[in-house]
Coordinates of C-alpha atoms and ligand atoms in Angstrom, one line a residue:
X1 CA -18.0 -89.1 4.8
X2 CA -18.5 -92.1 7.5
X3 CA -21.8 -91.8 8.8
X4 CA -23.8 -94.2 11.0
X5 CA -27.5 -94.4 9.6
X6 CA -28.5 -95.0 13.1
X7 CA -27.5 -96.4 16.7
X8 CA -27.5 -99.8 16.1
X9 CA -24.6 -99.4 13.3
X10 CA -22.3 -97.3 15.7
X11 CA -19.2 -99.2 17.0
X12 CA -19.7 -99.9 21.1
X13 CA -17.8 -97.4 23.6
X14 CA -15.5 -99.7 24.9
X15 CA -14.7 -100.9 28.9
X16 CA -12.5 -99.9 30.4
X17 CA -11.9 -96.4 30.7
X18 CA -12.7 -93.7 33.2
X19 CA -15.8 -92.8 32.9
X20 CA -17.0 -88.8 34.7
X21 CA -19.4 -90.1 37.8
X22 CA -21.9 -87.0 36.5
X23 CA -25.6 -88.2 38.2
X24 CA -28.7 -89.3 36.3
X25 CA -31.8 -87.1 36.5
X26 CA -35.2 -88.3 35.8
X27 CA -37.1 -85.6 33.7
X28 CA -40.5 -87.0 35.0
X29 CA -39.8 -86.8 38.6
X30 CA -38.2 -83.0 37.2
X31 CA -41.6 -82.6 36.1
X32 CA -43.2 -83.7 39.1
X33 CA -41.2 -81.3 41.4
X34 CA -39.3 -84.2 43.1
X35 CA -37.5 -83.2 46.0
X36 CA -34.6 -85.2 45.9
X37 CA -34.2 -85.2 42.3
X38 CA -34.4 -81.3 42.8
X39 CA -31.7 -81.6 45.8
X40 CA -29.6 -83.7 43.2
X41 CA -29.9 -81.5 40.1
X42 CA -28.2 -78.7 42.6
X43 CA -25.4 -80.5 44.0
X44 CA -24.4 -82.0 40.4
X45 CA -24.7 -78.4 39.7
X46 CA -22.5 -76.9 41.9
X47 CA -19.8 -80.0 41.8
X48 CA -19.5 -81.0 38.0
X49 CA -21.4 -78.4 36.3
X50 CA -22.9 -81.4 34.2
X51 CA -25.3 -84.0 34.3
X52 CA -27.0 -87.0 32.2
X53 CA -30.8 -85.9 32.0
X54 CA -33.3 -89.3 31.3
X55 CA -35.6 -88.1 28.6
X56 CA -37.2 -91.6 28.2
X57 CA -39.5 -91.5 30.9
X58 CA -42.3 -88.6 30.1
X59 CA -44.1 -87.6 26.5
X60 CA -42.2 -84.4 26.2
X61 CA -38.8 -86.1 27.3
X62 CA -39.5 -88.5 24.0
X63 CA -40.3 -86.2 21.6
X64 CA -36.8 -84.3 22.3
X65 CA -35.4 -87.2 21.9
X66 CA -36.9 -88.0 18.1
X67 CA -36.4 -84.1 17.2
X68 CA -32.8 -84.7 18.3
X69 CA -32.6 -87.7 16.1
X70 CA -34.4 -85.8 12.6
X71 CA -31.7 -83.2 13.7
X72 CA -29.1 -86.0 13.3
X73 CA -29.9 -87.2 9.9
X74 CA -30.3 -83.3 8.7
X75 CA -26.7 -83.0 9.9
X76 CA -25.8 -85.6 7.8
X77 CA -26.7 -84.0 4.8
X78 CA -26.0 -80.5 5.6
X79 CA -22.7 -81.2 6.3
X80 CA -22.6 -84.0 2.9
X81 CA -21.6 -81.1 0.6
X82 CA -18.6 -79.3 -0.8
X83 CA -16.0 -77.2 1.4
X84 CA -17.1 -74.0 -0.6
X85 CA -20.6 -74.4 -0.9
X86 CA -20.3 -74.3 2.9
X87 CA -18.3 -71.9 3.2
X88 CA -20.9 -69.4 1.8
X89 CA -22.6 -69.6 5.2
X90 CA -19.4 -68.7 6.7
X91 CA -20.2 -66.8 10.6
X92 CA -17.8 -63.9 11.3
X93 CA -15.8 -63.9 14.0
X94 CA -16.7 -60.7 16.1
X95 CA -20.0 -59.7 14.3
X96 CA -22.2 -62.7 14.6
X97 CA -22.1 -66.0 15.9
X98 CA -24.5 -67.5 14.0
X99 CA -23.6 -69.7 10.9
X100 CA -21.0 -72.3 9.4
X101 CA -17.7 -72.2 11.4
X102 CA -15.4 -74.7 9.3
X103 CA -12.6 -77.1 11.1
X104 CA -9.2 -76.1 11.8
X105 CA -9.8 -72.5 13.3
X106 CA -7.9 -72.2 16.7
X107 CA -9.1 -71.3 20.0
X108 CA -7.0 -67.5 21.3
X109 CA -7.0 -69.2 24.8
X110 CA -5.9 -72.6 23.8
X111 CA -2.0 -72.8 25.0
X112 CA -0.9 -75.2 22.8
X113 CA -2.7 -73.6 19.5
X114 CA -4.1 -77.2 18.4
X115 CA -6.2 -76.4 15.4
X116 CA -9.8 -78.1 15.6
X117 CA -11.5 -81.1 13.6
X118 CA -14.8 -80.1 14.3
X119 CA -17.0 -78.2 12.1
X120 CA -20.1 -76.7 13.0
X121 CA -23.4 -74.6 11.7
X122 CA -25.1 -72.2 14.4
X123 CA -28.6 -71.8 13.8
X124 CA -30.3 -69.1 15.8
X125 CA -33.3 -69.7 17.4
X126 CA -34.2 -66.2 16.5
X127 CA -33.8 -66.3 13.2
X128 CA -36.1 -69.5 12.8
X129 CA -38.8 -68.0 14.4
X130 CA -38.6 -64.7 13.2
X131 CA -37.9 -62.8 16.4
X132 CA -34.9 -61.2 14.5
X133 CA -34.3 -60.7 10.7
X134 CA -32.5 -63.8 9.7
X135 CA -28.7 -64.7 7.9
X136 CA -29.0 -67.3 5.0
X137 CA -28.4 -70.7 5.5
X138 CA -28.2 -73.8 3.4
X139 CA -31.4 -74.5 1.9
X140 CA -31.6 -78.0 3.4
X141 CA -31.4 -76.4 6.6
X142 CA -33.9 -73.4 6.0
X143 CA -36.2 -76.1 4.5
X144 CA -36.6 -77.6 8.4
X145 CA -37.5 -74.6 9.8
X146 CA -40.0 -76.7 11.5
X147 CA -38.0 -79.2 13.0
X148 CA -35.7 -76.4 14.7
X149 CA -38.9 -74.0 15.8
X150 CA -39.8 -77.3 17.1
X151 CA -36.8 -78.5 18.8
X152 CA -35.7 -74.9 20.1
X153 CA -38.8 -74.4 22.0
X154 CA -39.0 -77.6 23.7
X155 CA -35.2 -77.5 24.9
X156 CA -35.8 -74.5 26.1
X157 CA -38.3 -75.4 28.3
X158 CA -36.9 -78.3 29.4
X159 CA -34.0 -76.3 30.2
X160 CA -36.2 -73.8 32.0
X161 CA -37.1 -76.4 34.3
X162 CA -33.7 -77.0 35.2
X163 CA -33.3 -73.4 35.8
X164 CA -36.4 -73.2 38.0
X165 CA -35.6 -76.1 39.6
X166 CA -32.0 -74.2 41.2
X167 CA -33.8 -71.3 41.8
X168 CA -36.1 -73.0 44.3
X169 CA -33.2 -75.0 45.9
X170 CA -31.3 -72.1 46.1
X171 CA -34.9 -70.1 48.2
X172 CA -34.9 -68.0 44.9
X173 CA -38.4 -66.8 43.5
X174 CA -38.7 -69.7 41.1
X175 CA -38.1 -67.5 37.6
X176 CA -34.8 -65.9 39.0
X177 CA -32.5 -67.3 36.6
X178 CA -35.5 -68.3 33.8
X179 CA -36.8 -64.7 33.5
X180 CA -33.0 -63.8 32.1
X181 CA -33.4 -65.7 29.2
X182 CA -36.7 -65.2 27.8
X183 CA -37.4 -67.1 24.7
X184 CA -39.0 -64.7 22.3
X185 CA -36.3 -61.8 23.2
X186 CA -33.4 -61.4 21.1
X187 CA -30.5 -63.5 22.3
X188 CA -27.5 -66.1 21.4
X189 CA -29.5 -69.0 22.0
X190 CA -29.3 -71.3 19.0
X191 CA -29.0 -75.2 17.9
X192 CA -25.7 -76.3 16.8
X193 CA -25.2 -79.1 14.4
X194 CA -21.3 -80.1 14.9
X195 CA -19.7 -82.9 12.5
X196 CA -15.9 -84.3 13.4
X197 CA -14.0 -85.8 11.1
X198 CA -13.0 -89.2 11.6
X199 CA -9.4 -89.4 10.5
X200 CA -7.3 -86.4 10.1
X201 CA -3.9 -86.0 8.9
X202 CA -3.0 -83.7 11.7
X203 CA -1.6 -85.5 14.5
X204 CA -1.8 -81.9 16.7
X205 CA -5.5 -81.8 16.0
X206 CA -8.5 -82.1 18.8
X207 CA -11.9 -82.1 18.1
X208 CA -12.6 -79.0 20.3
X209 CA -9.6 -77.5 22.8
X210 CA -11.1 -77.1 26.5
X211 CA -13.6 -74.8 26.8
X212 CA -16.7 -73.6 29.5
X213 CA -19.8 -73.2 27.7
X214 CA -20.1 -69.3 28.0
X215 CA -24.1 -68.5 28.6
X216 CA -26.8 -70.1 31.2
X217 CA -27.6 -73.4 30.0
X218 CA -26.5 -76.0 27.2
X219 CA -28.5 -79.3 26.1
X220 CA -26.5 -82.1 24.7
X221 CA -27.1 -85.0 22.6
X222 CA -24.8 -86.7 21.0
X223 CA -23.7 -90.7 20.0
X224 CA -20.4 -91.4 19.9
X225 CA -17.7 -91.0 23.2
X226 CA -15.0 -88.2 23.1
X227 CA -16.7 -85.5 25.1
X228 CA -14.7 -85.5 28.3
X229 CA -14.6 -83.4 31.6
X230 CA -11.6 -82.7 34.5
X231 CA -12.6 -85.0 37.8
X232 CA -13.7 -83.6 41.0
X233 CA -12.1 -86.1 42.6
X234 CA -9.2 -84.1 45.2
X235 CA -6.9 -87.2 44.2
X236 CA -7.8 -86.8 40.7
X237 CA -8.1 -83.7 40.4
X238 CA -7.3 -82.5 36.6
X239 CA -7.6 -85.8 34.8
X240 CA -9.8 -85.9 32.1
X241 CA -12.6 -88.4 32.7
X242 CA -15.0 -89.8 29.5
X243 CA -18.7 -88.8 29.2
X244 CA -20.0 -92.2 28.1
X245 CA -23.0 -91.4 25.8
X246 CA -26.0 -93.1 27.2
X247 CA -29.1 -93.8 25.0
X248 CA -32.3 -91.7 25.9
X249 CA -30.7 -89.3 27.8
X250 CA -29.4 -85.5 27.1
X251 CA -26.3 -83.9 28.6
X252 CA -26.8 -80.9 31.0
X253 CA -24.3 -78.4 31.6
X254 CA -23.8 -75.0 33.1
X255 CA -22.3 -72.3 31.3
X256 CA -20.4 -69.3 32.9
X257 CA -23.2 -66.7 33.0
X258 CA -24.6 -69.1 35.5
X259 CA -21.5 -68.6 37.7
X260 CA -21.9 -65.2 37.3
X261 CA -25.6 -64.8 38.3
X262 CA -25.0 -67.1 41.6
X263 CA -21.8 -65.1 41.6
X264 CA -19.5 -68.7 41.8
X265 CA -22.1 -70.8 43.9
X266 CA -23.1 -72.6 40.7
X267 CA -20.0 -74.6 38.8
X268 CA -19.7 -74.5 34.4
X269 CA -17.6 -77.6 34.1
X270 CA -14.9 -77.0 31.7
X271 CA -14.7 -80.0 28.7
X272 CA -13.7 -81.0 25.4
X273 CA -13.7 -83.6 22.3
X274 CA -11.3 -86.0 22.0
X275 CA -11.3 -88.4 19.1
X276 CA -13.6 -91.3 20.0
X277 CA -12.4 -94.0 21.7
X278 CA -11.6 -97.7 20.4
X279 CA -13.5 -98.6 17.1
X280 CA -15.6 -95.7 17.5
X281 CA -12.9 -93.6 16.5
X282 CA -13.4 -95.0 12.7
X283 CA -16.7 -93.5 12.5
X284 CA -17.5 -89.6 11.8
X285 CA -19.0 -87.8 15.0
X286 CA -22.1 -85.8 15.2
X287 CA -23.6 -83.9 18.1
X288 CA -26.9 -81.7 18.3
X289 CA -26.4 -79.1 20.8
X290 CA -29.1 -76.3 21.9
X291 CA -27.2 -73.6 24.0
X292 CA -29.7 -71.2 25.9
X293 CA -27.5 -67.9 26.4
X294 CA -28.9 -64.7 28.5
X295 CA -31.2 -62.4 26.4
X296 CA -28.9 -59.5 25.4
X297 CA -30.8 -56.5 27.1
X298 CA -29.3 -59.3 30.9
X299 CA -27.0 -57.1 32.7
X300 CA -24.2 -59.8 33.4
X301 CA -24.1 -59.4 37.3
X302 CA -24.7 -61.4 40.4
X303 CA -28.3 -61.4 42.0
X304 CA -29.3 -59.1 44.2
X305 CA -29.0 -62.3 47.1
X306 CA -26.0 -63.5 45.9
X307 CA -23.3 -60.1 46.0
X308 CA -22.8 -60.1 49.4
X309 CA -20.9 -63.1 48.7
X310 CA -17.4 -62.5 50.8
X311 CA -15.9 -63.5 47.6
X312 CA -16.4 -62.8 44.1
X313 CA -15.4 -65.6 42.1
X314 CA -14.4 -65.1 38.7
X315 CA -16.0 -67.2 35.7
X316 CA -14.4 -71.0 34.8
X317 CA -13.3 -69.4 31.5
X318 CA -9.9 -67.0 31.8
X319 CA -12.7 -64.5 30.5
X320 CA -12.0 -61.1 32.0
X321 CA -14.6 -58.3 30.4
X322 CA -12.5 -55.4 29.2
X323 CA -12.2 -52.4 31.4
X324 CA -13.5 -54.7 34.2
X325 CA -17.3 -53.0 33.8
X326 CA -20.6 -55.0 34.1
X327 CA -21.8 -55.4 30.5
X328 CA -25.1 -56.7 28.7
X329 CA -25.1 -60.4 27.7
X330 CA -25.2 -59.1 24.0
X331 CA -22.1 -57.6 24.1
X332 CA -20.4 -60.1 26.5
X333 CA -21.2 -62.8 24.3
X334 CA -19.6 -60.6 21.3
X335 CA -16.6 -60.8 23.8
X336 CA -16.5 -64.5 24.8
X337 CA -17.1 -65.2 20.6
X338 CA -14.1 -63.5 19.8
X339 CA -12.2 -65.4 22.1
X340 CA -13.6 -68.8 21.5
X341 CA -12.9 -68.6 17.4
X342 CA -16.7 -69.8 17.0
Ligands
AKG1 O1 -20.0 -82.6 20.8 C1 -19.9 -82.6 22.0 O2 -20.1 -83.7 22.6 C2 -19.7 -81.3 22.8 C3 -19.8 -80.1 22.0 C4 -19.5 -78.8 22.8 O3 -18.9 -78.9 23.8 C5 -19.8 -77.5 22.2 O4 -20.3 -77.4 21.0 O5 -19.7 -76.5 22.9
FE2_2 FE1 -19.2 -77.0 24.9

């Protein structure tokens, strides 16, 4: 194991490549009801799907930021132990999504069948704060319940304001899309800790194959390049494009339930890890991801003001629910898992 025991030891992203134009909010003037930042947050949102969100300017943004960081060091040791112990935690496909998924499963969808180098442990929100009966875990993880009850609650606000924040753009009451994913109902939402090997024998390998996030809302943070997304640009249109990790700041991107509630007028950018670029790729990567998914009682439908929409547009994802019938985010997500292999 190659890990960095903090920023300053990491390798630089080097100059030079072609870097995603995604914007940068500011939390604070989120928090302040900004309207241009609010006017921004949409367009990013219905062009890329992502954006960089500066956490450094408020108290709330900063104390993300240093749960994101104990996070990182946790990962460092939950992931510092043998292939078997891990693989006690093991999630299974198709029945839960919660738990350790190890590297080198392959995504159904992926056309090339690249196995992955990434391995990860979902940790439900639910099951760290008791709103559902909880899997085991590895005892360094269950011994931070804090730090996750911590950290899930204050993502989720934070992406809660993003939420809000469409709504009003888009002349929605303001808790349209928050009041579908309610924190203290049962739901996917959870904290994943991912951890990608640094060298690998196999040359077919990538870190994670393309993918759309599949619920409302993800929150990223992560340190080292690799994470890339397809240009908007019409005379680029396609080419992957780096996500430079900048310091202070989270990643924010849609998932597809969101293109289904605003049924297409809201983007999920579709993405994926590549090894890390220049020296960087020497190091082991770690990312600390909170995905807030629809509570599973959601009907996965359009709004009431968006189905007049002349067209409906289907999801980012080739994800087509069987039999073609509106179903409950629990069981869509049970879906999308067993298409995703994680
Ligand atoms: O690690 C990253 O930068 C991205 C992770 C990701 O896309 C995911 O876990 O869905
Ligand atoms: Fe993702």
């Amino acid at each position: 194991m190659i890990a960095p025991k903090s920023h300053s030891d990491l390798p630089p992203f080097p100059d030079g490549l072609p870097l995603a134009p995604i914007a940068r909010i500011s939390h604070n003037k989120l928090l302040q009801n900004d309207p241009e930042e609010a006017e921004r947050v949409l367009e990013a949102c219905r062009t890329h799907g992502f954006f960089y969100l500066d956490m450094t300017d408020n108290d709330d943004g900063q104390t993300l930021l240093g749960e994101s960081e104990d996070l990182l060091s946790l990962a460092y040791r939950a992931f510092d132990c043998p292939a078997e112990e891990k693989k006690k935690f093991a999630l299974v496909k198709g029945v839960s999504l919660f738990g350790y998924k190890e590297n080198g499963t392959i995504k159904l969808t992926d056309p090339e069948k690249r196995p992955d180098t990434t391995e990860f442990f979902n940790v439900a929100k639910d099951h760290m704060h008791g709103f559902a009966e909880s899997r085991t875990y590895p005892t360094d993880l269950t011994d931070e319940r804090h730090l996750f009850q911590a950290f899930t609650r204050n993502a989720h606000e934070t992406c809660m304001l993003v939420l809000e924040t469409l709504a009003k753009q888009l002349k929605l009451a303001p808790d349209a899309f928050a009041n579908k994913n309610i924190f203290e109902e049962p739901s996917g939402d959870h904290c994943r800790l991912t951890h990608k090997f640094a060298h690998h024998t196999d040359k077919s390998a990538i870190g994670l194959p393309s993918h759309t996030d599949f619920g409302s809302i993800t929150m990223l943070f992560n340190w080292l390049g690799g994470l890339q997304i397809q240009s908007h640009d019409p005379a680029k249109k396609g080419e992957w494009e780096y996500v430079k990790p900048i310091p202070g700041h989270a990643i924010i991107n849609l998932g597809d339930a969101m293109v289904t509630f605003s049924n297409g007028l809201l983007q999920s950018g579709k993405h994926r890890v590549i090894p890390a670029p220049g020296e960087q790729a020497e190091v082991d990567r770690y990312s600390i991801v909170y995905f807030v998914r629809p509570h599973n009682s959601v009907m996965m439908e359009p709004l009431e003001e968006f189905k007049d929409l002349s067209e409906h547009l289907k999801v980012a994802g080739k994800f087509e629910p069987e039999g073609g019938k509106t179903l409950t985010a629990g069981e869509w997500m049970r879906q999308r898992s067993i298409q995703l292999g994680s």
